[in-house]
CSV table of C-alpha atoms and ligand atoms in Angstrom, one decimal:
chain,number,residue,atom,x,y,z
A,1,MET,CA,209.0,-17.4,56.3
A,2,ALA,CA,211.0,-14.6,54.6
A,3,LYS,CA,213.2,-15.7,51.7
A,4,ARG,CA,216.9,-15.8,52.5
A,5,LYS,CA,218.9,-13.0,50.9
A,6,ARG,CA,221.1,-14.2,48.0
A,7,ILE,CA,224.6,-12.8,47.9
A,8,ALA,CA,227.3,-13.3,45.3
A,9,VAL,CA,231.0,-12.9,46.4
A,10,VAL,CA,233.6,-12.3,43.7
A,11,GLY,CA,237.0,-13.9,44.3
A,12,ALA,CA,238.1,-16.8,46.5
A,13,GLY,CA,241.2,-15.1,47.9
A,14,LEU,CA,241.6,-14.9,51.7
A,15,GLY,CA,239.2,-11.9,51.8
A,16,GLY,CA,236.5,-13.4,49.7
A,17,LEU,CA,236.6,-16.7,51.6
A,18,SER,CA,236.3,-14.9,54.9
A,19,ALA,CA,233.5,-12.6,53.7
A,20,ALA,CA,231.6,-15.7,52.4
A,21,ILE,CA,231.9,-17.5,55.7
A,22,ARG,CA,230.7,-14.6,57.7
A,23,LEU,CA,227.7,-14.1,55.4
A,24,ALA,CA,226.8,-17.8,55.4
A,25,ILE,CA,226.9,-18.1,59.2
A,26,ASN,CA,224.6,-15.0,59.4
A,27,GLY,CA,222.0,-16.8,57.4
A,28,TYR,CA,222.5,-15.7,53.8
A,29,THR,CA,222.6,-17.9,50.8
A,30,VAL,CA,226.2,-17.3,49.4
A,31,ASP,CA,227.6,-18.1,46.0
A,32,LEU,CA,231.3,-17.6,45.6
A,33,TYR,CA,232.7,-17.1,42.1
A,34,GLU,CA,236.4,-17.5,41.3
A,35,GLN,CA,238.0,-17.2,37.9
A,36,GLY,CA,240.9,-19.5,38.9
A,37,LYS,CA,240.8,-23.3,39.3
A,38,SER,CA,241.3,-23.2,43.1
A,39,PRO,CA,240.8,-21.0,46.1
A,40,GLY,CA,243.6,-18.7,47.5
A,41,GLY,CA,244.1,-15.9,45.0
A,42,LYS,CA,247.5,-14.4,45.8
A,43,ALA,CA,247.9,-16.9,48.6
A,44,ASN,CA,248.3,-19.9,46.4
A,45,GLN,CA,250.7,-22.8,46.2
A,46,ILE,CA,253.0,-24.5,43.7
A,47,ASN,CA,253.9,-28.2,43.9
A,48,GLU,CA,256.8,-29.2,41.7
A,49,ASN,CA,259.2,-32.2,41.9
A,50,GLY,CA,258.7,-32.8,45.5
A,51,PHE,CA,258.9,-29.1,46.5
A,52,ARG,CA,255.9,-27.2,47.8
A,53,PHE,CA,256.0,-23.3,47.7
A,54,ASP,CA,253.5,-20.8,49.2
A,55,THR,CA,253.2,-18.3,46.3
A,56,GLY,CA,252.4,-15.1,48.2
A,57,PRO,CA,252.1,-14.2,51.9
A,58,SER,CA,254.6,-15.9,54.2
A,59,LEU,CA,254.2,-14.4,57.6
A,60,LEU,CA,251.0,-14.4,59.7
A,61,THR,CA,250.2,-11.6,62.2
A,62,MET,CA,247.1,-10.9,64.2
A,63,PRO,CA,246.0,-14.6,64.3
A,64,PHE,CA,243.2,-13.5,66.7
A,65,VAL,CA,241.3,-12.2,63.6
A,66,ILE,CA,241.2,-15.7,62.2
A,67,LYS,CA,240.4,-17.2,65.5
A,68,ASP,CA,237.4,-14.8,65.8
A,69,LEU,CA,236.2,-16.0,62.4
A,70,PHE,CA,236.3,-19.7,63.5
A,71,GLU,CA,234.7,-18.9,66.9
A,72,ASN,CA,231.9,-17.0,65.2
A,73,ALA,CA,231.3,-20.0,63.0
A,74,GLY,CA,231.1,-22.2,66.2
A,75,GLU,CA,234.3,-24.1,65.2
A,76,ILE,CA,237.5,-25.0,67.0
A,77,ILE,CA,240.4,-23.6,65.0
A,78,GLU,CA,242.8,-26.4,66.1
A,79,ASP,CA,240.5,-28.9,64.3
A,80,TYR,CA,241.5,-27.1,61.1
A,81,PHE,CA,245.2,-26.0,61.4
A,82,GLU,CA,248.0,-25.1,63.7
A,83,ILE,CA,249.5,-21.7,64.2
A,84,ILE,CA,253.1,-21.6,65.4
A,85,PRO,CA,254.6,-18.6,67.0
A,86,LEU,CA,258.1,-17.7,65.6
A,87,LYS,CA,261.0,-17.3,68.0
A,88,ASN,CA,263.0,-15.4,65.3
A,89,LEU,CA,260.8,-13.2,63.2
A,90,CYS,CA,263.4,-12.5,60.6
A,91,LYS,CA,267.2,-12.7,60.3
A,92,TYR,CA,268.6,-9.5,58.8
A,93,HIS,CA,271.8,-9.6,56.8
A,94,TYR,CA,273.6,-6.3,56.0
A,95,PRO,CA,276.2,-5.6,53.3
A,96,ASP,CA,279.0,-5.1,55.9
A,97,GLY,CA,278.4,-8.6,57.3
A,98,THR,CA,276.3,-7.5,60.4
A,99,ILE,CA,273.5,-9.9,61.3
A,100,ILE,CA,270.6,-8.8,63.4
A,101,ASN,CA,268.1,-11.4,64.6
A,102,ALA,CA,264.6,-9.9,65.1
A,103,TYR,CA,263.7,-12.1,68.1
A,104,SER,CA,260.0,-12.1,69.0
A,105,ASP,CA,261.0,-11.8,72.7
A,106,THR,CA,261.2,-8.0,72.6
A,107,GLU,CA,263.7,-7.9,75.6
A,108,LYS,CA,266.1,-10.1,73.6
A,109,PHE,CA,265.5,-8.2,70.4
A,110,ALA,CA,266.3,-4.9,72.2
A,111,GLU,CA,269.5,-6.4,73.5
A,112,GLU,CA,270.3,-7.7,70.0
A,113,ILE,CA,270.0,-4.1,68.6
A,114,SER,CA,272.1,-2.7,71.4
A,115,SER,CA,274.9,-5.2,70.8
A,116,LYS,CA,274.9,-4.9,67.0
A,117,THR,CA,274.3,-1.2,66.4
A,118,LYS,CA,274.9,2.2,67.9
A,119,ASP,CA,271.4,2.2,69.4
A,120,THR,CA,270.3,1.2,72.9
A,121,ALA,CA,267.9,-1.4,74.1
A,122,GLN,CA,266.0,1.4,75.8
A,123,SER,CA,265.5,3.2,72.4
A,124,VAL,CA,263.9,0.0,71.0
A,125,LYS,CA,261.6,-0.3,73.9
A,126,LYS,CA,260.6,3.3,73.6
A,127,TYR,CA,260.0,2.9,69.9
A,128,LEU,CA,257.8,-0.2,70.4
A,129,LYS,CA,255.7,1.8,73.0
A,130,TYR,CA,255.3,4.6,70.4
A,131,SER,CA,254.1,2.0,67.8
A,132,GLU,CA,251.7,0.5,70.4
A,133,LYS,CA,250.2,3.9,71.0
A,134,ILE,CA,249.4,4.3,67.3
A,135,TYR,CA,247.7,0.9,67.4
A,136,GLU,CA,245.7,1.8,70.5
A,137,LEU,CA,244.5,5.1,68.9
A,138,THR,CA,243.7,3.8,65.5
A,139,ALA,CA,243.0,0.0,65.4
A,140,ASP,CA,239.3,0.1,66.5
A,141,LEU,CA,238.6,2.9,64.1
A,142,PHE,CA,240.5,1.9,61.0
A,143,LEU,CA,241.5,-1.8,61.3
A,144,PHE,CA,238.3,-3.1,62.8
A,145,GLY,CA,235.9,-0.3,62.1
A,146,ASP,CA,233.5,0.3,59.3
A,147,PHE,CA,234.6,3.1,57.0
A,148,SER,CA,231.4,3.2,55.1
A,149,GLU,CA,229.5,4.6,58.1
A,150,PRO,CA,230.2,8.3,58.6
A,151,LYS,CA,228.6,8.1,62.1
A,152,ASN,CA,231.6,5.9,63.2
A,153,PHE,CA,233.8,8.9,62.8
A,154,ILE,CA,231.7,10.9,65.2
A,155,SER,CA,232.1,8.6,68.1
A,156,THR,CA,233.9,9.3,71.4
A,157,LYS,CA,236.7,7.1,70.3
A,158,ALA,CA,237.2,9.0,67.0
A,159,LEU,CA,237.1,12.3,69.0
A,160,ASN,CA,239.8,10.9,71.3
A,161,THR,CA,242.0,10.0,68.4
A,162,LEU,CA,241.5,13.4,66.8
A,163,LEU,CA,242.5,15.1,70.0
A,164,GLN,CA,245.7,13.1,70.1
A,165,ILE,CA,246.4,13.3,66.3
A,166,ASN,CA,250.1,14.0,66.8
A,167,LYS,CA,250.5,10.6,68.6
A,168,ILE,CA,249.4,8.8,65.4
A,169,ASP,CA,252.2,10.6,63.7
A,170,PRO,CA,250.6,11.5,60.3
A,171,PHE,CA,252.6,14.6,59.5
A,172,ARG,CA,256.1,13.1,59.0
A,173,THR,CA,257.3,10.2,57.0
A,174,MET,CA,258.1,6.7,58.4
A,175,HIS,CA,261.8,7.3,57.7
A,176,ASN,CA,261.9,10.7,59.4
A,177,ALA,CA,260.1,9.2,62.5
A,178,ASN,CA,262.5,6.3,62.6
A,179,LYS,CA,265.5,8.7,62.3
A,180,SER,CA,264.2,10.6,65.3
A,181,PHE,CA,264.3,7.4,67.4
A,182,PHE,CA,267.5,5.8,66.2
A,183,LYS,CA,271.1,6.8,65.3
A,184,ASP,CA,272.3,3.8,63.4
A,185,GLU,CA,271.4,3.5,59.7
A,186,LYS,CA,271.0,-0.3,60.2
A,187,THR,CA,268.3,0.1,62.8
A,188,ILE,CA,266.6,2.8,60.7
A,189,GLN,CA,266.7,0.5,57.6
A,190,LEU,CA,265.3,-2.4,59.6
A,191,PHE,CA,262.3,-0.4,60.8
A,192,ASP,CA,261.8,1.5,57.4
A,193,ARG,CA,261.3,-1.9,55.8
A,194,TYR,CA,257.9,-2.2,57.4
A,195,ALA,CA,256.6,0.3,54.7
A,196,THR,CA,256.9,-2.6,52.3
A,197,TYR,CA,254.3,-4.6,54.3
A,198,ASN,CA,251.7,-2.6,52.4
A,199,GLY,CA,253.8,-1.9,49.3
A,200,SER,CA,254.7,1.6,50.2
A,201,ASP,CA,257.9,3.8,50.3
A,202,PRO,CA,259.2,4.6,53.8
A,203,PHE,CA,260.5,7.9,52.5
A,204,LYS,CA,257.0,9.0,51.5
A,205,ALA,CA,254.5,7.0,53.6
A,206,PRO,CA,253.2,8.7,56.8
A,207,ALA,CA,254.7,7.5,60.1
A,208,THR,CA,251.3,6.2,61.1
A,209,LEU,CA,252.3,3.1,59.3
A,210,ASN,CA,254.8,2.5,62.1
A,211,ILE,CA,251.8,0.8,63.7
A,212,ILE,CA,253.0,-2.4,61.8
A,213,GLN,CA,256.0,-2.9,64.1
A,214,HIS,CA,253.7,-3.1,67.1
A,215,VAL,CA,251.7,-5.8,65.3
A,216,GLU,CA,254.8,-7.8,64.6
A,217,TYR,CA,256.9,-7.3,67.7
A,218,ASN,CA,254.4,-6.8,70.5
A,219,LEU,CA,251.6,-9.0,69.1
A,220,GLY,CA,253.8,-11.6,67.4
A,221,GLY,CA,254.6,-13.2,64.1
A,222,TYR,CA,253.5,-16.7,63.2
A,223,ILE,CA,253.8,-19.5,60.7
A,224,LEU,CA,251.4,-22.3,59.9
A,225,ASN,CA,252.0,-26.0,60.2
A,226,GLY,CA,251.7,-27.0,56.6
A,227,GLY,CA,252.5,-23.5,55.2
A,228,VAL,CA,250.3,-20.5,54.5
A,229,TYR,CA,248.2,-22.6,52.1
A,230,SER,CA,246.9,-24.6,55.0
A,231,LEU,CA,245.0,-21.4,56.0
A,232,VAL,CA,243.4,-21.3,52.6
A,233,ASN,CA,242.5,-25.0,52.8
A,234,ALA,CA,241.0,-24.4,56.3
A,235,LEU,CA,238.9,-21.5,55.1
A,236,TYR,CA,237.7,-23.4,52.1
A,237,ARG,CA,236.7,-26.4,54.2
A,238,LEU,CA,234.9,-24.1,56.7
A,239,ALA,CA,233.1,-22.2,54.0
A,240,GLN,CA,231.9,-25.5,52.4
A,241,LYS,CA,230.7,-26.7,55.8
A,242,LYS,CA,228.7,-23.5,56.4
A,243,GLY,CA,227.0,-24.0,53.0
A,244,VAL,CA,228.9,-21.6,50.7
A,245,ASN,CA,228.4,-22.7,47.1
A,246,PHE,CA,231.7,-22.5,45.1
A,247,PHE,CA,232.0,-21.8,41.3
A,248,PHE,CA,235.5,-22.1,40.0
A,249,GLU,CA,236.7,-21.1,36.5
A,250,SER,CA,233.8,-18.7,36.6
A,251,LYS,CA,234.9,-15.1,35.7
A,252,ILE,CA,232.5,-12.4,36.6
A,253,SER,CA,232.5,-10.0,33.6
A,254,ARG,CA,229.9,-7.5,34.9
A,255,ILE,CA,228.1,-6.5,38.1
A,256,LEU,CA,224.7,-5.5,36.9
A,257,HIS,CA,223.0,-2.5,38.4
A,258,ASN,CA,220.6,0.4,38.0
A,259,ASP,CA,221.2,3.9,39.3
A,260,PHE,CA,220.5,2.9,42.9
A,261,SER,CA,221.6,-0.6,43.5
A,262,VAL,CA,223.3,-3.8,42.1
A,263,ASN,CA,221.0,-6.6,41.1
A,264,GLY,CA,223.0,-9.4,39.5
A,265,ILE,CA,226.1,-10.5,37.7
A,266,THR,CA,227.2,-11.8,34.3
A,267,ILE,CA,229.4,-14.9,34.5
A,268,ASN,CA,231.8,-15.9,31.8
A,269,ARG,CA,232.5,-19.7,31.7
A,270,ASN,CA,234.7,-20.5,28.7
A,271,GLY,CA,233.2,-17.8,26.6
A,272,ILE,CA,229.6,-18.6,27.5
A,273,LEU,CA,227.9,-15.8,29.3
A,274,GLU,CA,225.2,-16.4,31.9
A,275,LYS,CA,223.2,-13.8,33.9
A,276,LYS,CA,222.2,-14.4,37.5
A,277,ASN,CA,220.2,-12.2,39.9
A,278,TYR,CA,221.4,-11.5,43.4
A,279,ASP,CA,220.2,-9.2,46.2
A,280,THR,CA,223.8,-8.1,47.0
A,281,ILE,CA,227.2,-8.5,45.4
A,282,ILE,CA,230.5,-8.3,47.3
A,283,SER,CA,233.5,-7.8,45.1
A,284,ASN,CA,236.7,-8.9,46.8
A,285,ALA,CA,238.6,-8.3,43.6
A,286,ASP,CA,240.9,-5.3,43.4
A,287,VAL,CA,238.9,-2.1,44.0
A,288,ASN,CA,240.2,-0.2,40.8
A,289,TYR,CA,239.5,-3.3,38.7
A,290,SER,CA,236.1,-3.7,40.2
A,291,TYR,CA,235.1,-0.1,39.3
A,292,LYS,CA,236.6,-0.1,35.8
A,293,HIS,CA,235.8,-3.6,34.6
A,294,LEU,CA,233.0,-5.0,36.7
A,295,LEU,CA,230.9,-1.9,37.1
A,296,ASP,CA,232.1,-0.2,33.9
A,297,ASP,CA,232.4,2.9,35.9
A,298,ASN,CA,235.1,5.5,35.1
A,299,ARG,CA,233.2,8.5,36.2
A,300,SER,CA,231.7,8.3,39.7
A,301,ASP,CA,233.6,10.1,42.5
A,302,SER,CA,234.9,6.9,44.0
A,303,ALA,CA,236.1,5.4,40.6
A,304,VAL,CA,237.9,8.6,39.8
A,305,ARG,CA,239.4,8.9,43.3
A,306,TYR,CA,240.8,5.3,43.3
A,307,SER,CA,242.1,5.6,39.8
A,308,LYS,CA,244.2,8.6,40.8
A,309,LEU,CA,245.9,6.9,43.7
A,310,GLU,CA,249.3,5.3,43.2
A,311,PRO,CA,249.2,1.5,43.3
A,312,SER,CA,251.3,-0.4,45.8
A,313,SER,CA,254.6,-2.0,44.7
A,314,SER,CA,254.6,-5.5,43.3
A,315,ALA,CA,257.0,-8.4,43.6
A,316,LEU,CA,259.3,-10.5,41.5
A,317,VAL,CA,259.5,-14.0,43.0
A,318,PHE,CA,261.8,-16.9,42.2
A,319,TYR,CA,260.6,-20.2,43.6
A,320,TRP,CA,263.8,-22.3,43.8
A,321,GLY,CA,264.2,-25.9,44.8
A,322,VAL,CA,267.7,-25.8,46.2
A,323,LYS,CA,270.1,-28.7,46.9
A,324,GLY,CA,271.6,-28.7,50.4
A,325,LYS,CA,270.7,-27.3,53.8
A,326,TYR,CA,271.7,-23.7,54.7
A,327,ASP,CA,272.2,-23.2,58.4
A,328,ASP,CA,273.0,-19.5,58.1
A,329,LEU,CA,269.4,-18.9,57.1
A,330,GLU,CA,266.2,-18.9,59.2
A,331,ILE,CA,262.6,-19.3,58.0
A,332,HIS,CA,262.5,-15.6,57.1
A,333,ASN,CA,265.5,-13.7,56.0
A,334,ILE,CA,266.4,-10.4,54.5
A,335,LEU,CA,269.6,-9.5,52.6
A,336,PHE,CA,269.5,-5.7,52.7
A,337,SER,CA,270.5,-3.3,49.8
A,338,SER,CA,273.2,-0.8,50.5
A,339,ASP,CA,271.2,2.3,49.5
A,340,TYR,CA,267.5,2.0,50.6
A,341,LYS,CA,266.6,5.5,49.3
A,342,LYS,CA,267.8,4.6,45.8
A,343,GLU,CA,266.0,1.2,46.0
A,344,PHE,CA,262.6,3.0,46.5
A,345,ASN,CA,263.5,5.6,43.9
A,346,ASP,CA,264.0,2.8,41.4
A,347,LEU,CA,260.7,1.2,42.4
A,348,PHE,CA,258.4,4.2,42.5
A,349,VAL,CA,260.1,6.9,40.4
A,350,LYS,CA,262.0,5.0,37.7
A,351,LYS,CA,259.5,2.1,38.0
A,352,VAL,CA,262.2,-0.5,37.4
A,353,CYS,CA,263.4,-3.4,39.5
A,354,PRO,CA,266.1,-2.1,41.8
A,355,ASP,CA,269.8,-2.4,40.6
A,356,ASP,CA,270.7,-3.4,44.1
A,357,PRO,CA,267.6,-5.0,45.5
A,358,THR,CA,266.8,-6.1,49.1
A,359,VAL,CA,266.3,-9.8,48.8
A,360,TYR,CA,263.8,-11.7,51.0
A,361,ILE,CA,264.2,-15.4,51.4
A,362,TYR,CA,261.4,-17.5,52.9
A,363,ILE,CA,262.1,-21.2,53.5
A,364,SER,CA,259.0,-23.0,54.9
A,365,SER,CA,260.8,-26.4,54.7
A,366,LYS,CA,262.9,-25.3,57.7
A,367,TYR,CA,259.8,-26.0,59.7
A,368,ASN,CA,257.6,-28.1,57.4
A,369,SER,CA,260.1,-30.8,56.3
A,370,ASN,CA,257.5,-32.2,53.8
A,371,ASP,CA,257.9,-29.0,51.7
A,372,ALA,CA,261.2,-30.2,50.2
A,373,PRO,CA,262.9,-33.6,49.5
A,374,ALA,CA,265.5,-34.8,51.9
A,375,ASP,CA,268.7,-32.7,51.8
A,376,HIS,CA,266.9,-29.9,49.9
A,377,GLU,CA,265.2,-26.7,50.8
A,378,ASN,CA,262.3,-24.7,49.1
A,379,TRP,CA,263.5,-21.1,48.7
A,380,PHE,CA,260.9,-18.4,48.0
A,381,VAL,CA,263.2,-15.6,46.9
A,382,MET,CA,261.5,-12.2,46.5
A,383,ILE,CA,262.4,-8.6,45.6
A,384,ASN,CA,260.2,-5.6,45.6
A,385,ALA,CA,259.2,-4.8,42.0
A,386,PRO,CA,257.4,-1.8,40.5
A,387,TYR,CA,253.7,-2.0,39.5
A,388,VAL,CA,253.2,-2.7,35.9
A,389,LYS,CA,253.9,0.3,33.6
A,390,ASN,CA,255.3,-0.7,30.2
A,391,GLN,CA,258.4,-2.4,31.6
A,392,ASN,CA,260.3,-5.0,29.6
A,393,TRP,CA,259.8,-7.9,32.0
A,394,GLU,CA,262.1,-10.3,30.2
A,395,TYR,CA,264.9,-7.8,30.7
A,396,GLU,CA,263.9,-7.1,34.3
A,397,ILE,CA,263.8,-10.8,35.2
A,398,GLU,CA,267.2,-11.4,33.7
A,399,LYS,CA,268.8,-8.4,35.4
A,400,SER,CA,267.3,-9.1,38.7
A,401,ARG,CA,268.1,-12.8,38.7
A,402,LYS,CA,271.7,-11.9,38.2
A,403,SER,CA,271.8,-9.4,41.0
A,404,ILE,CA,269.9,-11.7,43.4
A,405,ILE,CA,272.3,-14.5,42.7
A,406,SER,CA,275.4,-12.3,43.1
A,407,LYS,CA,274.0,-10.9,46.4
A,408,ILE,CA,273.2,-14.4,47.8
A,409,ASN,CA,276.6,-15.7,46.8
A,410,SER,CA,278.5,-12.8,48.4
A,411,PHE,CA,276.3,-12.6,51.6
A,412,LEU,CA,276.1,-16.3,52.3
A,413,LYS,CA,279.4,-17.4,50.7
A,414,VAL,CA,277.8,-20.0,48.5
A,415,ASP,CA,277.5,-20.7,44.7
A,416,ILE,CA,273.7,-20.8,44.6
A,417,GLU,CA,273.2,-21.0,40.8
A,418,ASN,CA,274.6,-24.5,40.8
A,419,LYS,CA,272.3,-25.6,43.7
A,420,ILE,CA,269.0,-24.7,42.0
A,421,VAL,CA,267.2,-27.8,40.9
A,422,THR,CA,263.8,-26.4,40.1
A,423,GLU,CA,262.7,-22.8,39.2
A,424,GLN,CA,259.5,-20.9,38.6
A,425,VAL,CA,259.1,-17.2,38.4
A,426,LEU,CA,256.2,-14.9,39.4
A,427,THR,CA,256.2,-11.4,37.8
A,428,PRO,CA,254.0,-8.3,38.4
A,429,GLU,CA,252.4,-9.1,35.0
A,430,ILE,CA,251.5,-12.6,36.0
A,431,ILE,CA,250.1,-11.3,39.3
A,432,GLU,CA,247.9,-8.8,37.3
A,433,LYS,CA,246.7,-11.5,34.9
A,434,SER,CA,246.0,-14.3,37.4
A,435,THR,CA,244.4,-12.3,40.2
A,436,SER,CA,243.2,-9.1,38.3
A,437,SER,CA,245.1,-6.9,40.7
A,438,TYR,CA,245.4,-3.4,39.3
A,439,ARG,CA,248.9,-3.1,37.6
A,440,GLY,CA,250.0,-6.3,39.5
A,441,SER,CA,250.1,-4.4,42.8
A,442,LEU,CA,250.3,-6.6,45.9
A,443,TYR,CA,248.3,-4.5,48.3
A,444,GLY,CA,246.0,-2.4,46.1
A,445,ILE,CA,246.7,1.2,46.7
A,446,SER,CA,250.0,2.4,48.3
A,447,SER,CA,250.2,4.8,51.2
A,448,ASN,CA,252.8,7.1,49.6
A,449,CYS,CA,251.2,10.4,50.6
A,450,LYS,CA,250.2,12.2,53.7
A,451,ARG,CA,246.5,11.7,53.0
A,452,ALA,CA,246.9,8.0,53.4
A,453,ALA,CA,246.9,8.5,57.2
A,454,LEU,CA,244.3,11.3,57.3
B,501,FAD,C1,254.5,-12.5,46.3
B,501,FAD,C2,253.5,-12.0,47.4
B,501,FAD,C3,253.9,-11.8,48.7
B,501,FAD,C4,253.1,-11.4,49.7
B,501,FAD,N1,253.5,-11.3,51.0
B,501,FAD,C5,252.6,-11.0,51.9
B,501,FAD,C6,253.0,-11.2,53.3
B,501,FAD,O1,254.1,-11.7,53.7
B,501,FAD,N2,252.1,-10.9,54.3
B,501,FAD,C7,250.8,-10.4,53.9
B,501,FAD,O2,250.0,-10.1,54.8
B,501,FAD,N3,250.5,-10.3,52.6
B,501,FAD,C8,251.3,-10.6,51.6
B,501,FAD,N4,250.9,-10.5,50.3
B,501,FAD,C9,249.6,-9.9,50.0
B,501,FAD,C10,248.5,-10.9,50.3
B,501,FAD,O3,248.7,-12.0,49.5
B,501,FAD,C11,247.2,-10.3,49.9
B,501,FAD,O4,247.0,-9.1,50.6
B,501,FAD,C12,246.0,-11.2,50.2
B,501,FAD,O5,246.3,-12.5,49.8
B,501,FAD,C13,244.9,-10.6,49.4
B,501,FAD,O6,243.7,-11.4,49.5
B,501,FAD,P1,242.4,-10.9,48.8
B,501,FAD,O7,241.4,-12.0,49.0
B,501,FAD,O8,242.0,-9.6,49.2
B,501,FAD,O9,242.8,-10.8,47.2
B,501,FAD,P2,243.4,-11.8,46.2
B,501,FAD,O10,244.2,-12.9,46.8
B,501,FAD,O11,243.9,-11.1,45.1
B,501,FAD,O12,242.0,-12.6,45.7
B,501,FAD,C14,241.2,-12.0,44.7
B,501,FAD,C15,240.6,-13.2,44.0
B,501,FAD,O13,239.6,-12.7,43.1
B,501,FAD,C16,239.6,-13.4,41.9
B,501,FAD,N5,239.0,-12.6,40.9
B,501,FAD,C17,239.4,-11.3,40.5
B,501,FAD,N6,238.6,-10.9,39.5
B,501,FAD,C18,237.6,-11.8,39.3
B,501,FAD,C19,236.5,-11.9,38.5
B,501,FAD,N7,236.2,-11.0,37.6
B,501,FAD,N8,235.8,-13.0,38.6
B,501,FAD,C20,236.1,-14.1,39.4
B,501,FAD,N9,237.2,-14.0,40.2
B,501,FAD,C21,237.9,-12.9,40.2
B,501,FAD,C22,241.1,-13.6,41.7
B,501,FAD,O14,241.4,-14.7,40.8
B,501,FAD,C23,241.6,-13.9,43.1
B,501,FAD,O15,241.5,-15.3,43.4
B,501,FAD,C24,251.8,-11.0,49.3
B,501,FAD,C25,251.3,-11.1,48.0
B,501,FAD,C26,252.2,-11.6,47.0
B,501,FAD,C27,251.7,-11.8,45.6
């Protein structure tokens, strides 16, 4: 009998866990190495004084991708965790007091836009059709396809997409496209926000990224019973059941290779180095970091190309245990800035935290009551932050904390500072250090140029 191929996976984030499961169910021997103490990567959790916080992602879309993974593994997803569709995807608060509820029922959402802005329900429906078309033309090729195979770009599907290239809207920015559909600045700002879903700037990113709105509105937004970390726990359990071997607190310091292929890794455990041979290595660590530090490669075409691309934005997050219940807030909330263009200029040109940031508040305890003690809520309060580039983070944290508190107080008519009973902070520097993400970016490389869509 042929020997099973041995594969090492670097990183037990959502990507590494999923890759390891797929490999294990296809008959490979899989060893998964994680430098941290637990699985999850950016999707981790904090438990403090009776509060539980998801540290990273907070909204689930495209659950069918996860269902497919479980089905392929011959498992019933409901045995592992429960996915709950959201009725209100996000409650948007504007500086002038307007509130727009992004209902997942698109008819209701279109009515909401028509009653709160100068735009019509019809324009929203037309816009969501446009977004759906981008998905139809690109999803199989780019979301579910294999980039590494040039032949996949010579298929009938690829040709069909190429013939309808204008419909995927790569030649104008997201903002310009949104302006062509809507009159009201509020509607435009709401849809421009989707650029931040991959850490980009809506005034620079190609309108092809307006695909995201189809994913959220037409396909739906979800939360998980038990929080996002229940997904990590589920994937961890599934991976163990399928035979994946886990090694925590094991940092890969090198991927060993000759001119043609990789053949092993060097593992650093508390300063002690160990070499191990493998047939294949999958690095689910950041791509720039993998080239620079794991392959020690600054010269190959791919290494040079990736190093020249602008990283995505990062985040500054305050995890606040808050006394009281706040009925004006939903699970997901946005308190918008008054000048979106300036906000992105601060982030990507000045590379500082915005003076007037858009504040995102995620409160999982509104659904999962165990996530906070009685009469309290767990607030995940996040602003977009620049990727790491010589900033003074102590100053940025202090400045941003003040502006966030002042915004929450004025929008929600509260005195939030006096209600905070626990606090932890996540900065771009911590993200970089704890997950090896290049310059602390959340999503790898940004899409702030036309080439991102072509
Ligand atoms: C604050 C925040 C908010 C976010 N919000 C959202 C959201 O709402 N929706 C969304 O879809 N996404 C969101 N994201 C992004 C999302 O978390 C990531 O896209 C996703 O978790 C990335 O998973 P990954 O497995 O690819 O990478 P990671 O989670 O970064 O995992 C990489 C893993 O590799 C490990 N590793 C790296 N180098 C080594 C090494 N040399 N040896 C061993 N291990 C190594 C790291 O420790 C880490 O565990 C957010 C992220 C953050 C931080």
